Amino acid sequence: MLSHHDRTELEKIERTLELSDPDLATALREGRRPKSRALRSALLIAVDVIAVTLLVLGLILPDPGVTLCGILALSGTVWTHVARHRL
């Protein structure tokens, strides 16, 4: 059991968090992880670059497997972009 002082301090922290970042406070209250948009965007851009690189390499090299991987990867990233904007 927390002391009165500890509960008061926790309430102050909760109020400060609620004012400074209401989305994070809601996520913590509901027990879900907050969305990390920056990390998700960086990862999606990295996958985009890899997909385009595979596609270009597949067109330059006489290997249809690399071209197929590039097309599939690019299709997946396009689908992810479309699904992300619908949310």
Short mmCIF file of C-alpha atoms in Angstrom, two decimals:
data_model
loop_
_atom_site.label_atom_id
_atom_site.label_comp_id
_atom_site.label_asym_id
_atom_site.label_seq_id
_atom_site.Cartn_x
_atom_site.Cartn_y
_atom_site.Cartn_z
CA MET A 1 0.00 0.00 0.00
CA LEU A 2 1.28 3.44 -0.90
CA SER A 3 1.65 6.18 1.64
CA HIS A 4 -0.40 9.35 1.41
CA HIS A 5 2.63 11.25 0.16
CA ASP A 6 3.30 8.68 -2.60
CA ARG A 7 -0.33 8.74 -3.76
CA THR A 8 -0.26 12.53 -3.87
CA GLU A 9 2.93 12.51 -5.92
CA LEU A 10 1.48 9.93 -8.33
CA GLU A 11 -1.64 12.05 -8.77
CA LYS A 12 0.54 15.06 -9.61
CA ILE A 13 2.43 13.01 -12.18
CA GLU A 14 -0.85 11.77 -13.65
CA ARG A 15 -2.25 15.30 -13.98
CA THR A 16 0.97 16.55 -15.57
CA LEU A 17 0.97 13.66 -18.04
CA GLU A 18 -2.71 14.23 -18.84
CA LEU A 19 -1.99 17.88 -19.67
CA SER A 20 1.24 17.35 -21.60
CA ASP A 21 0.35 14.21 -23.61
CA PRO A 22 -3.31 13.19 -23.43
CA ASP A 23 -2.89 10.43 -26.04
CA LEU A 24 -0.18 8.72 -24.02
CA ALA A 25 -2.19 9.09 -20.82
CA THR A 26 -5.22 7.47 -22.47
CA ALA A 27 -3.10 4.66 -23.86
CA LEU A 28 -1.58 3.97 -20.45
CA ARG A 29 -4.97 4.10 -18.74
CA GLU A 30 -6.45 1.61 -21.23
CA GLY A 31 -3.43 -0.66 -21.08
CA ARG A 32 -2.49 -0.44 -24.73
CA ARG A 33 0.79 0.63 -26.24
CA PRO A 34 0.95 4.12 -27.72
CA LYS A 35 1.36 4.32 -31.47
CA SER A 36 4.85 5.12 -32.62
CA ARG A 37 4.24 6.92 -35.87
CA ALA A 38 7.83 7.98 -36.42
CA LEU A 39 9.19 4.44 -36.16
CA ARG A 40 6.40 3.05 -38.34
CA SER A 41 6.99 5.72 -40.99
CA ALA A 42 10.75 5.15 -41.01
CA LEU A 43 10.26 1.41 -41.36
CA LEU A 44 7.78 1.86 -44.19
CA ILE A 45 10.16 4.20 -46.05
CA ALA A 46 13.00 1.69 -45.63
CA VAL A 47 10.81 -1.08 -47.07
CA ASP A 48 9.86 1.24 -49.96
CA VAL A 49 13.53 1.85 -50.78
CA ILE A 50 14.32 -1.87 -50.61
CA ALA A 51 11.37 -2.72 -52.86
CA VAL A 52 12.35 -0.16 -55.49
CA THR A 53 15.98 -1.31 -55.33
CA LEU A 54 14.92 -4.91 -55.87
CA LEU A 55 12.75 -3.91 -58.80
CA VAL A 56 15.53 -1.89 -60.46
CA LEU A 57 18.08 -4.66 -59.88
CA GLY A 58 15.63 -7.17 -61.30
CA LEU A 59 15.24 -5.09 -64.44
CA ILE A 60 19.01 -4.67 -64.84
CA LEU A 61 20.03 -8.24 -64.01
CA PRO A 62 18.79 -11.14 -66.12
CA ASP A 63 17.18 -12.75 -63.05
CA PRO A 64 13.37 -12.94 -63.07
CA GLY A 65 13.33 -13.98 -59.40
CA VAL A 66 14.71 -10.62 -58.27
CA THR A 67 12.19 -8.82 -60.49
CA LEU A 68 9.35 -10.87 -59.01
CA CYS A 69 10.52 -10.14 -55.46
CA GLY A 70 10.69 -6.43 -56.30
CA ILE A 71 7.18 -6.44 -57.76
CA LEU A 72 5.77 -8.32 -54.76
CA ALA A 73 7.55 -6.06 -52.27
CA LEU A 74 6.40 -2.93 -54.09
CA SER A 75 2.84 -4.23 -54.23
CA GLY A 76 2.96 -4.86 -50.49
CA THR A 77 4.22 -1.37 -49.73
CA VAL A 78 1.55 0.22 -51.95
CA TRP A 79 -1.11 -1.82 -50.17
CA THR A 80 0.33 -0.76 -46.79
CA HIS A 81 0.30 2.93 -47.77
CA VAL A 82 -3.32 2.71 -48.98
CA ALA A 83 -4.45 0.83 -45.85
CA ARG A 84 -2.62 3.30 -43.61
CA HIS A 85 -4.34 6.33 -45.15
CA ARG A 86 -7.77 4.76 -44.80
CA LEU A 87 -7.45 4.64 -41.00
#
